[in-house]
Coordinates of C-alpha atoms and ligand atoms in Angstrom, one line a residue:
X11 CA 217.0 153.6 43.5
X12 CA 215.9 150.3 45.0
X13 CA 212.3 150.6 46.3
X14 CA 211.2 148.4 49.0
X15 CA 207.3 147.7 48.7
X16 CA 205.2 146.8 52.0
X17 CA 202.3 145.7 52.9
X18 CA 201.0 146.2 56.6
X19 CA 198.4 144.2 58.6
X20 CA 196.5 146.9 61.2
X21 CA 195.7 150.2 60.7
X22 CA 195.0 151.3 64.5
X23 CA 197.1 153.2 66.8
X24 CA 200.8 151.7 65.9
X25 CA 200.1 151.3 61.6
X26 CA 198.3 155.0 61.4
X27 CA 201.5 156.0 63.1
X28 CA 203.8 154.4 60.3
X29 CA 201.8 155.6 57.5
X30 CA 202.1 159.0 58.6
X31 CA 205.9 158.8 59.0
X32 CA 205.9 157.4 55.4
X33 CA 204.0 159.4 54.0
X34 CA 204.8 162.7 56.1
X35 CA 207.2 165.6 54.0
X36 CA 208.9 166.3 56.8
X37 CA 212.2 166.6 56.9
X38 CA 214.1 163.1 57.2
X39 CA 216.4 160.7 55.8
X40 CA 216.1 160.1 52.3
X41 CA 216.3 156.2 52.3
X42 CA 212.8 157.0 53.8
X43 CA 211.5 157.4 50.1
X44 CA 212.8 153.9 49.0
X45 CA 209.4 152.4 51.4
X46 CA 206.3 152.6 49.3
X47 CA 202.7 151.2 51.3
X48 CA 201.4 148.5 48.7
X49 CA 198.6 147.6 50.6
X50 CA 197.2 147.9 53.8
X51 CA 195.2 145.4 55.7
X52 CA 192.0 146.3 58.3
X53 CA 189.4 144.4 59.6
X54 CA 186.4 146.7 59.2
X55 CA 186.6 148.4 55.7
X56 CA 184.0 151.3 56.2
X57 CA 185.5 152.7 59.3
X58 CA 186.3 156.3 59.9
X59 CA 189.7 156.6 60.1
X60 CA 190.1 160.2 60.1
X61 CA 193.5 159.9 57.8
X62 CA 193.2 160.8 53.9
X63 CA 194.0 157.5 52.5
X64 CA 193.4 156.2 48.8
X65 CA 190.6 153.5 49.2
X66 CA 192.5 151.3 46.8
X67 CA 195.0 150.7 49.5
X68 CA 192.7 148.7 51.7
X69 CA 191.5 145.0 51.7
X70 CA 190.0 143.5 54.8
X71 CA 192.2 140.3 53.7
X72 CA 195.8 140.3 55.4
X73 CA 196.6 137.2 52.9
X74 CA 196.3 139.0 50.1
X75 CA 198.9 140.7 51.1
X76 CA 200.8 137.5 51.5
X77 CA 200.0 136.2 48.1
X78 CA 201.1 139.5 46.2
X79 CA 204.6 138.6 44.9
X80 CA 205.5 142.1 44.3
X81 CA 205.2 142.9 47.8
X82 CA 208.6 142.3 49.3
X83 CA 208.1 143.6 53.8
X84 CA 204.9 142.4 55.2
X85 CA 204.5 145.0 59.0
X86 CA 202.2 143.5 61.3
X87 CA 201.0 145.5 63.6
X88 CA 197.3 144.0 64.9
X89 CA 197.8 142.2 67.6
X90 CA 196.3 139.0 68.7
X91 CA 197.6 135.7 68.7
X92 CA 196.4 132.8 66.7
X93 CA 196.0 134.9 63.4
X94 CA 198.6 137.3 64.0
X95 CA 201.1 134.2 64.4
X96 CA 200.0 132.5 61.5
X97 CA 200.0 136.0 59.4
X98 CA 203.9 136.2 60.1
X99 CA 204.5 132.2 59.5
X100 CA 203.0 132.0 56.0
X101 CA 204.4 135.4 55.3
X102 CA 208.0 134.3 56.3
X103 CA 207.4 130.6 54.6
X104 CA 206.4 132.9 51.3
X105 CA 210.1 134.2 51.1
X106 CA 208.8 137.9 52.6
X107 CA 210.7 139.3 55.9
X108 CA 208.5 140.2 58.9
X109 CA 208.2 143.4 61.4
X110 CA 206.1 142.9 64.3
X111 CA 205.3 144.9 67.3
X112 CA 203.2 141.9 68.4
X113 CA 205.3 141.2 72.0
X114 CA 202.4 138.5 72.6
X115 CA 203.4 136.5 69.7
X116 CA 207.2 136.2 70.0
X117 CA 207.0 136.0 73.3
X118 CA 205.8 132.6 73.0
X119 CA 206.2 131.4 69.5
X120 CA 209.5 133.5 69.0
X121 CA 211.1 130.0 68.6
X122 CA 208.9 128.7 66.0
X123 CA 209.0 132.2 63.9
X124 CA 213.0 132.7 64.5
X125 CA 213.8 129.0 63.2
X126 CA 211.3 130.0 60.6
X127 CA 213.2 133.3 59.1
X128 CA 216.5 131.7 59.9
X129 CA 215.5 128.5 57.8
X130 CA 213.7 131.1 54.8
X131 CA 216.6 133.1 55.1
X132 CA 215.0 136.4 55.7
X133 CA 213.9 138.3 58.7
X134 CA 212.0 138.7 61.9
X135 CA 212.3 142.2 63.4
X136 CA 210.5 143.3 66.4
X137 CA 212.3 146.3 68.1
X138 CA 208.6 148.0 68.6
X139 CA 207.6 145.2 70.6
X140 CA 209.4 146.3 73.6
X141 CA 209.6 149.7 75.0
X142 CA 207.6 151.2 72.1
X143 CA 209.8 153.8 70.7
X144 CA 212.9 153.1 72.9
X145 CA 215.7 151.0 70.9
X146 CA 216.4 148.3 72.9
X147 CA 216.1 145.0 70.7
X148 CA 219.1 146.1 68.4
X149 CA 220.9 147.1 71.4
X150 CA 221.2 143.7 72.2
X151 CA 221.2 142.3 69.5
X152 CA 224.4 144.4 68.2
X153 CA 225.9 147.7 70.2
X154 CA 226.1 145.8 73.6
X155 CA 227.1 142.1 72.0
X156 CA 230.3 142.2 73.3
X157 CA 229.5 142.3 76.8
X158 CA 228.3 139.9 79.3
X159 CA 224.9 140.8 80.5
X160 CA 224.3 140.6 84.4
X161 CA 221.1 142.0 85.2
X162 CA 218.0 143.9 83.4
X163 CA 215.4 145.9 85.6
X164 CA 212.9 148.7 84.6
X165 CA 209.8 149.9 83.8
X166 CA 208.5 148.3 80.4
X167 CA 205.1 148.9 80.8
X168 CA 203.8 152.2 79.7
X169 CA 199.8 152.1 80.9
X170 CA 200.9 151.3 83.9
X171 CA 203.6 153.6 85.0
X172 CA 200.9 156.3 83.1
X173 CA 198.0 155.1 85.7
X174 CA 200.4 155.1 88.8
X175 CA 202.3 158.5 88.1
X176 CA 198.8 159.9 87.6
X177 CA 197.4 158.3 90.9
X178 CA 201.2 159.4 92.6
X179 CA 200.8 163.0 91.8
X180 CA 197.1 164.0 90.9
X181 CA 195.6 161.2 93.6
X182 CA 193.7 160.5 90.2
X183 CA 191.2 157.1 90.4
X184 CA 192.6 154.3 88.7
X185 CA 189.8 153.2 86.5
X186 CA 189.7 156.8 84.7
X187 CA 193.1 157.2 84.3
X188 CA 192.8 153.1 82.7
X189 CA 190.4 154.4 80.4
X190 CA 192.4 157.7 79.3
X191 CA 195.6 155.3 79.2
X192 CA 193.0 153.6 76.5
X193 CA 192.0 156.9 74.9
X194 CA 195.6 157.6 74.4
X195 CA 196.5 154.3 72.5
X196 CA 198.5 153.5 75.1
X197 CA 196.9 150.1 76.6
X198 CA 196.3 146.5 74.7
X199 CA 192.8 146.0 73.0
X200 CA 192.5 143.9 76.1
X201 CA 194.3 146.1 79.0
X202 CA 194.1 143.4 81.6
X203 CA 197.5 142.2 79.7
X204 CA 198.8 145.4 80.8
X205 CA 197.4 145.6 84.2
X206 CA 198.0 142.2 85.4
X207 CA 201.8 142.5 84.1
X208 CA 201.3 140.4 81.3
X209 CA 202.4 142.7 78.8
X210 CA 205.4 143.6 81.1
X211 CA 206.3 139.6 81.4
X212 CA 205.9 139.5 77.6
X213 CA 208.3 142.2 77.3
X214 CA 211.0 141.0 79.6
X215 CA 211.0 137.2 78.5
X216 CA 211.9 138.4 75.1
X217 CA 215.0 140.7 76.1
X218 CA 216.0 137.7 78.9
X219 CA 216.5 135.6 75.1
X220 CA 218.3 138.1 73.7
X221 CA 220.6 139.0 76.4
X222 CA 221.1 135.3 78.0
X223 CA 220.8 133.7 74.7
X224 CA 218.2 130.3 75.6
X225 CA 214.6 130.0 75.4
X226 CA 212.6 131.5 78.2
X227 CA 209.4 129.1 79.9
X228 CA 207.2 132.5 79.5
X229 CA 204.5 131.2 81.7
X230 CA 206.9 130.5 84.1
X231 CA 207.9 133.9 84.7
X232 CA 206.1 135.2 88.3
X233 CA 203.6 137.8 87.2
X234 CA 201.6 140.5 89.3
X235 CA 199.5 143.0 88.4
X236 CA 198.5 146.7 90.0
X237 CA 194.9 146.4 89.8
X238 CA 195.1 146.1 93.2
X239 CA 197.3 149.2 94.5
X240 CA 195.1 152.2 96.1
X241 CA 195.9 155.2 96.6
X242 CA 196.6 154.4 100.5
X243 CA 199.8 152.6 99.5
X244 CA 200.9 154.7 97.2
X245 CA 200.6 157.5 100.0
X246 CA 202.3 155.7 102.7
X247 CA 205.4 154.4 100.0
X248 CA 205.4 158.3 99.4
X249 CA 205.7 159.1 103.2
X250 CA 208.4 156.5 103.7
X251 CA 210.7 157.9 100.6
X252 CA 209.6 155.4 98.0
X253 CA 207.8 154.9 94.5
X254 CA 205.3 152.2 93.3
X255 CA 206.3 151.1 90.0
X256 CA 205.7 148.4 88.2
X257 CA 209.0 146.4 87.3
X258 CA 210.6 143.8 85.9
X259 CA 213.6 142.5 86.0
X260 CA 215.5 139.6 85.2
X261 CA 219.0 137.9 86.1
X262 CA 221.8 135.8 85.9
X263 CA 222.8 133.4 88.7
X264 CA 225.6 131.3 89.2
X265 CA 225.7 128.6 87.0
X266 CA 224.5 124.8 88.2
X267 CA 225.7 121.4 87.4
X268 CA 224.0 120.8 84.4
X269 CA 224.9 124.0 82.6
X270 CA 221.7 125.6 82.0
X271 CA 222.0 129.4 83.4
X272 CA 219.6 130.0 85.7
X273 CA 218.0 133.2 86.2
X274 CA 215.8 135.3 88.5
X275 CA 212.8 136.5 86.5
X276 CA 209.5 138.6 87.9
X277 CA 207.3 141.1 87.3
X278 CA 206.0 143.2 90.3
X279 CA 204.5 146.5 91.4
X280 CA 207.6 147.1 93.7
X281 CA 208.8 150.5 95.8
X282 CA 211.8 152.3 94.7
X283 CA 213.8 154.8 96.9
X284 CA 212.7 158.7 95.4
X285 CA 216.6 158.8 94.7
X286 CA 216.7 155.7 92.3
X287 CA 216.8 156.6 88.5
X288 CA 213.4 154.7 88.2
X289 CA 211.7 156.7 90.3
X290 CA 211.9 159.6 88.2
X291 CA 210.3 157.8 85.3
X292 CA 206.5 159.5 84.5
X293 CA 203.9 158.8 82.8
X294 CA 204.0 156.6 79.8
X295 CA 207.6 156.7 80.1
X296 CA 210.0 153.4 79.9
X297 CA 213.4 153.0 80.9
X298 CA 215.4 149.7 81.2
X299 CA 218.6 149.5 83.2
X300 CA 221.1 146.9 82.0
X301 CA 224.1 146.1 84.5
X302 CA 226.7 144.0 81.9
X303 CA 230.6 143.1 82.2
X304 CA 232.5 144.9 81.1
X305 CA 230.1 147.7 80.5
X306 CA 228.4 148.7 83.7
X307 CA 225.3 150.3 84.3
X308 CA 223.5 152.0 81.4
X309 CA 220.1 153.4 81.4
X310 CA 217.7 153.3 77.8
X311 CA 214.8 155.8 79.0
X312 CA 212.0 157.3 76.4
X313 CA 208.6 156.9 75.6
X314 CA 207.1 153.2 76.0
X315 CA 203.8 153.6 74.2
X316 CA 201.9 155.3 71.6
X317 CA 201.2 156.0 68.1
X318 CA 204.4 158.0 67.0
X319 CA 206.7 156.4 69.0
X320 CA 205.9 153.0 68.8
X321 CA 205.5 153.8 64.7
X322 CA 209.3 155.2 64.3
X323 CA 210.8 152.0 65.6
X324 CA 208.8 149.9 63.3
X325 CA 210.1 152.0 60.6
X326 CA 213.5 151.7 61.9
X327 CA 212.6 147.9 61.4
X328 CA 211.4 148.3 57.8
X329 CA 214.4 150.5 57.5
X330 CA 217.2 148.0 58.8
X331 CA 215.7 144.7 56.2
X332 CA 215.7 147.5 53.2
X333 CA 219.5 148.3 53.8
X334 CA 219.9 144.3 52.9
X335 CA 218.3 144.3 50.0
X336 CA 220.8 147.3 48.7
X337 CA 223.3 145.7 49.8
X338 CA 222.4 142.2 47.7
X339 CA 222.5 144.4 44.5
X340 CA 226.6 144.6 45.7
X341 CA 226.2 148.4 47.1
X342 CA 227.4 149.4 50.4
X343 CA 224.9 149.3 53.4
X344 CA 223.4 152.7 53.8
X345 CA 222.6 152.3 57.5
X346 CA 226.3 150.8 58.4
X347 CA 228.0 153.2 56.8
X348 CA 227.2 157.3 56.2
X349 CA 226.9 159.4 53.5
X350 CA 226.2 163.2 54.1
X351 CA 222.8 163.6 52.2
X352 CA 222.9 167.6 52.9
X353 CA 224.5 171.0 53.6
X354 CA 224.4 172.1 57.5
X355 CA 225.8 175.5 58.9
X356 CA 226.4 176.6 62.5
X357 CA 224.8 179.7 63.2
X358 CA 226.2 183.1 64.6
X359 CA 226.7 183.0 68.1
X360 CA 224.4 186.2 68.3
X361 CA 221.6 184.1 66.9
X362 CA 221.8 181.0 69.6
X363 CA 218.3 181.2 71.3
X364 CA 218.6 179.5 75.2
X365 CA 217.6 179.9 78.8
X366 CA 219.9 182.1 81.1
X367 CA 220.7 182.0 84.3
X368 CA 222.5 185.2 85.8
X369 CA 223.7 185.8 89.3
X370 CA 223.7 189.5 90.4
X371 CA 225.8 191.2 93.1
X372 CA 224.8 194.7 93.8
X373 CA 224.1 197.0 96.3
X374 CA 220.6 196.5 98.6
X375 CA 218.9 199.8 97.4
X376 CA 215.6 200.7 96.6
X377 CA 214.4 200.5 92.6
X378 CA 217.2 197.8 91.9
X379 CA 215.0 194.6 90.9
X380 CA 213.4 196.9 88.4
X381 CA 216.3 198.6 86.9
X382 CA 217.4 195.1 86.0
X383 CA 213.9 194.0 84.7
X384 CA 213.8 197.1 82.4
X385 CA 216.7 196.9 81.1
X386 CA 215.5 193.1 79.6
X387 CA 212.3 194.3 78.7
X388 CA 213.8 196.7 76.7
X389 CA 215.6 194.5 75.2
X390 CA 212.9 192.0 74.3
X391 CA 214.5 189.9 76.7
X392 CA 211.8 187.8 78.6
X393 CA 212.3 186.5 82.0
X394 CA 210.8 183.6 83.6
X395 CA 212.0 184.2 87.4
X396 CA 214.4 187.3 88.9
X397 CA 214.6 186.5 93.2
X398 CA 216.8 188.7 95.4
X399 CA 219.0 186.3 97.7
X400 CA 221.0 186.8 100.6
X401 CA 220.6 190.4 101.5
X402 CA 223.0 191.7 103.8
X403 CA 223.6 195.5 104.8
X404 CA 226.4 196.1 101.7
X405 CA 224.8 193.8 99.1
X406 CA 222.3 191.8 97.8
X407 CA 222.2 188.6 95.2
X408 CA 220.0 188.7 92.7
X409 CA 219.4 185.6 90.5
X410 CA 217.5 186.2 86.9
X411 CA 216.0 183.2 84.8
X412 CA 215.0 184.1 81.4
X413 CA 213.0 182.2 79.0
X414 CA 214.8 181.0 75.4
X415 CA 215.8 184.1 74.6
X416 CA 218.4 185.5 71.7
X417 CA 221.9 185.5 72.8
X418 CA 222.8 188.6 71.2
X419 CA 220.1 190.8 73.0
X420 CA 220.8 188.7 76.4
X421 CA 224.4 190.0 75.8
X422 CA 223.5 193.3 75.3
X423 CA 221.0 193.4 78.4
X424 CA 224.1 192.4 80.7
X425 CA 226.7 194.8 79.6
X426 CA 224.2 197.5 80.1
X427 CA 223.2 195.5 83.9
X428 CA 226.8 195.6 84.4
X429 CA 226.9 199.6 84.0
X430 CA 224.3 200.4 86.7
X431 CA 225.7 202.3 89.8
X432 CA 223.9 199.6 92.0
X433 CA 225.7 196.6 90.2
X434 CA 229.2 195.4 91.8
X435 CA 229.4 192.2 89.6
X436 CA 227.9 189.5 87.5
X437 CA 228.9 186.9 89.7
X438 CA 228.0 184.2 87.2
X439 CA 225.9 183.3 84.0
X440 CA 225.2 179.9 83.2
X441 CA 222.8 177.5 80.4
X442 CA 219.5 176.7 81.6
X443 CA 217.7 174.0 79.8
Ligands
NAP512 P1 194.8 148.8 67.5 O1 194.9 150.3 67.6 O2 193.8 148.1 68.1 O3 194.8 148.5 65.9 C1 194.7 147.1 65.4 C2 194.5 147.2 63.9 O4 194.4 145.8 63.5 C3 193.2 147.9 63.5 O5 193.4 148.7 62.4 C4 192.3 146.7 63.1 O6 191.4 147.0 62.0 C5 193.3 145.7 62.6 N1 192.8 144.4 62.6 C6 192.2 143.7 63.7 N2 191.8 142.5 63.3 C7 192.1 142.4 62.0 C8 192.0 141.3 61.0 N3 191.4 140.2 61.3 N4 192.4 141.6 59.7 C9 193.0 142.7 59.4 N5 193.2 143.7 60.3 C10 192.7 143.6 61.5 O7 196.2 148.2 68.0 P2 197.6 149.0 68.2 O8 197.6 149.7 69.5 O9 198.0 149.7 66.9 O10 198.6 147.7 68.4 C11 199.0 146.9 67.4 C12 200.1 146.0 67.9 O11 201.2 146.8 68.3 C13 199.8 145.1 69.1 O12 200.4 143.9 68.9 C14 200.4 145.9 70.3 O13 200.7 145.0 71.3 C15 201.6 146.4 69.6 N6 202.1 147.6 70.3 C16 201.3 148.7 70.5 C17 201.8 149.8 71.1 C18 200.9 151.0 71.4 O14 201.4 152.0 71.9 N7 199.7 151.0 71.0 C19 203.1 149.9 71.4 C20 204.0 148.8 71.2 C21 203.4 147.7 70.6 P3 190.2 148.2 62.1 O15 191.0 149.5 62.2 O16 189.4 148.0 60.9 O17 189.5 147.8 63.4
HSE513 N1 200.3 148.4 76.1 C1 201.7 148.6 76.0 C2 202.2 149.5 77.1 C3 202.1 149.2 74.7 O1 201.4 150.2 77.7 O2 203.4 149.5 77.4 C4 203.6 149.2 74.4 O3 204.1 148.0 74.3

């Protein structure tokens, strides 16, 4: 087995989050094994981590992690800029490929560090930097290369859309629900990048490089904030129909004369019509809608932020530079290709657990609602809603919601449903998720 050995600047929110996936017995690809932690850089040694870690993983030096030739992946995930840049340009220069979920960085040296790899000839991977755990770097890097990309817009920032949903729906006040955002590991160390849209113009100048392909002026790109939405406009966009969100988007226009594309790129709290796919994006949610010829419109929606999350696409990362090293030692690549690595079985029908929905036709007499309840209870069936609809003077509708409940005593509780007087027909059953 080749064994790929890391070492990983940061040990906050996003590097916690990748030790425990490492480290974790849960069950998971194997290839998962083949990552051991060498070392693990901090900046204050004596902190309480609450983690069991062995001591002898930690330095407060991220270049000795550098300068340790039997360390092959350096992962850094501490943010910043100056060190944080020069931390993945002497690692690069010293043979070792890079992850990164430092959007900061390569959004304005990407150039520098890409040239770098390319000229090292090993790699810069960065899918955590955008969208946290939501795959949307390889996306364009590989699975939508052969299309033409149009437009991008979405929600990329996950404090944010968390502060604005909670002001939307609970009316909550803004510098609270900043500080829980911070609580949660959500924002920056420095959350007036992600409240002043900086973090969201970071995120969207490095996906306009990938999908249009040139370098993007980053501090060109028209930035606004929400510090300064209240709750006022958030009611009247309500009243009208609409959503605040915070968005970005990007796109192509037409061509000029001297062949450079030129594109339409901003970052904005902007209202979206309650029917748009956007608008039903919560909390620390992301989602990124990508129109592209010959394609169309695809949606990537999932969880923008956080520990877990954010720590499973870095892995994914470390992952994806660990199948090239197999595959120098002339093996297949394990992540191109599939091998089944264990046994799976469908179970019994009579053992599916799921939510019901069952429609009812019976007669409009007395006792009726709690024959049919009975008969579940009895059957260990629970239910989470039973309405009678549409009574008329020869029959009523009754509609039953259970809970996840096993199919085989669901079955049984309808057949016996079925054989009450009162019943004329089970007009429908249907999945409820
Ligand atoms: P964090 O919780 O603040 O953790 C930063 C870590 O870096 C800490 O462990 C800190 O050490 C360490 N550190 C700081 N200065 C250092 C130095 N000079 N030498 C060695 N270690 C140093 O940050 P985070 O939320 O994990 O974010 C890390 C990166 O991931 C940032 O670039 C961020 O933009 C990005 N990111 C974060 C998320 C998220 O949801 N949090 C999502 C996507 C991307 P101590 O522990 O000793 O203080
Ligand atoms: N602060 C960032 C956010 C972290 O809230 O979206 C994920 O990039």
């Amino acid at each position: 087995m080749t064994k790929s050995r890391i070492g990983i600047v940061g040990f906050g929110t996003v590097g916690s989050g990748i030790y425990k996936i490492l480290s974790s017995e849960v069950d998971s690809h194997p290839i998962l094994k083949e990552i051991e932690i060498a070392k693990i850089a901090v900046k204050d040694l004596y902190k309480k981590r609450g983690i069991e870690l062995d001591d002898n993983l930690l330095t407060d030096d991220p270049f000795k992690l550098i300068n340790d030739p039997s360390i092959d992946l350096i992962v850094e995930v501490m943010g910043g800029l100056d060190l944080a840049k020069d931390i993945i340009l002497k690692s690069l220069k010293s043979g070792k490929s890079v992850v990164t979920a430092n959007k900061a960085v390569i959004a304005r040296y990407g150039e520098e560090i890409y040239e770098t790899a390319t000229k090292e000839g090993v790699y810069i991977l960065s899918e955590a930097a955008v969208c946290g755990g939501i795959p949307i770097i390889e996306p364009l890097k590989r699975s939508l290369k052969s299309n033409s990309i149009r437009k991008m817009v979405g929600i990329i920032n996950g404090t944010t859309n968390f502060i604005l949903s909670k002001m939307t729906n609970e009316k909550a006040d803004y510098n609270q629900t900043l500080k829980l955002a911070q609580t949660l590991g959500y924002a920056e160390f420095d959350p007036t990048a992600d409240v002043e849209g900086h973090d969201a113009a970071d995120k969207i100048s490095i996906l306009s490089e990938l999908a249009f392909g040139g370098k993007i002026k980053r501090d060109k790109i028209n930035t606004e904030g929400i510090s300064k939405i209240n709750l006022k406009d958030i009611e009247y966009a309500n009243k009208l129909g609409f959503e605040i969100k915070l968005l970005a988007l990007s796109e192509r226009r037409k061509v000029n004369s001297n062949n450079s594309l030129p594109l339409n790129i901003w970052v904005g709290p902007s209202l979206i019509p309650k029917s748009h796919p956007l608008a039903a994006v919560e909390g620390v949610n992301n989602a990124l809608l990508i129109e592209a010829d010959p394609l169309g419109e695809i949606m990537l929606y999932g969880p923008g932020a956080g520990s877990g999350p954010t720590a499973a696409s870095v892995v994914s990362d470390i992952l994806n530079i660990h199948a090239t090293s197999i595959k120098k030692n002339n093996s297949i690549d394990p992540l191109l290709s599939f091998d089944f690595w264990r046994n799976c079985h469908i179970i019994e029908s009579s053992q599916i657990t799921k939510k019901n929905y069952l429609r009812i036709i019976c007669l409009d007499s007395p006792g009726v609602i709690g024959k049919i309840g009975d008969i579940f209870g009895n059957n260990n069936v629970s239910i989470e809603s039973i309405v009678q609809l549409d009574a008329s003077a020869d029959k009523a509708e009754i509609v039953v919601i259970t809970h996840e409940v096993n199919t085989g005593k669901f079955e049984k509780s309808k057949k016996e449903i079925n054989s009450l007087k009162e019943v004329k027909i089970i007009a429908s059953q249907l999945s409820c998720i």
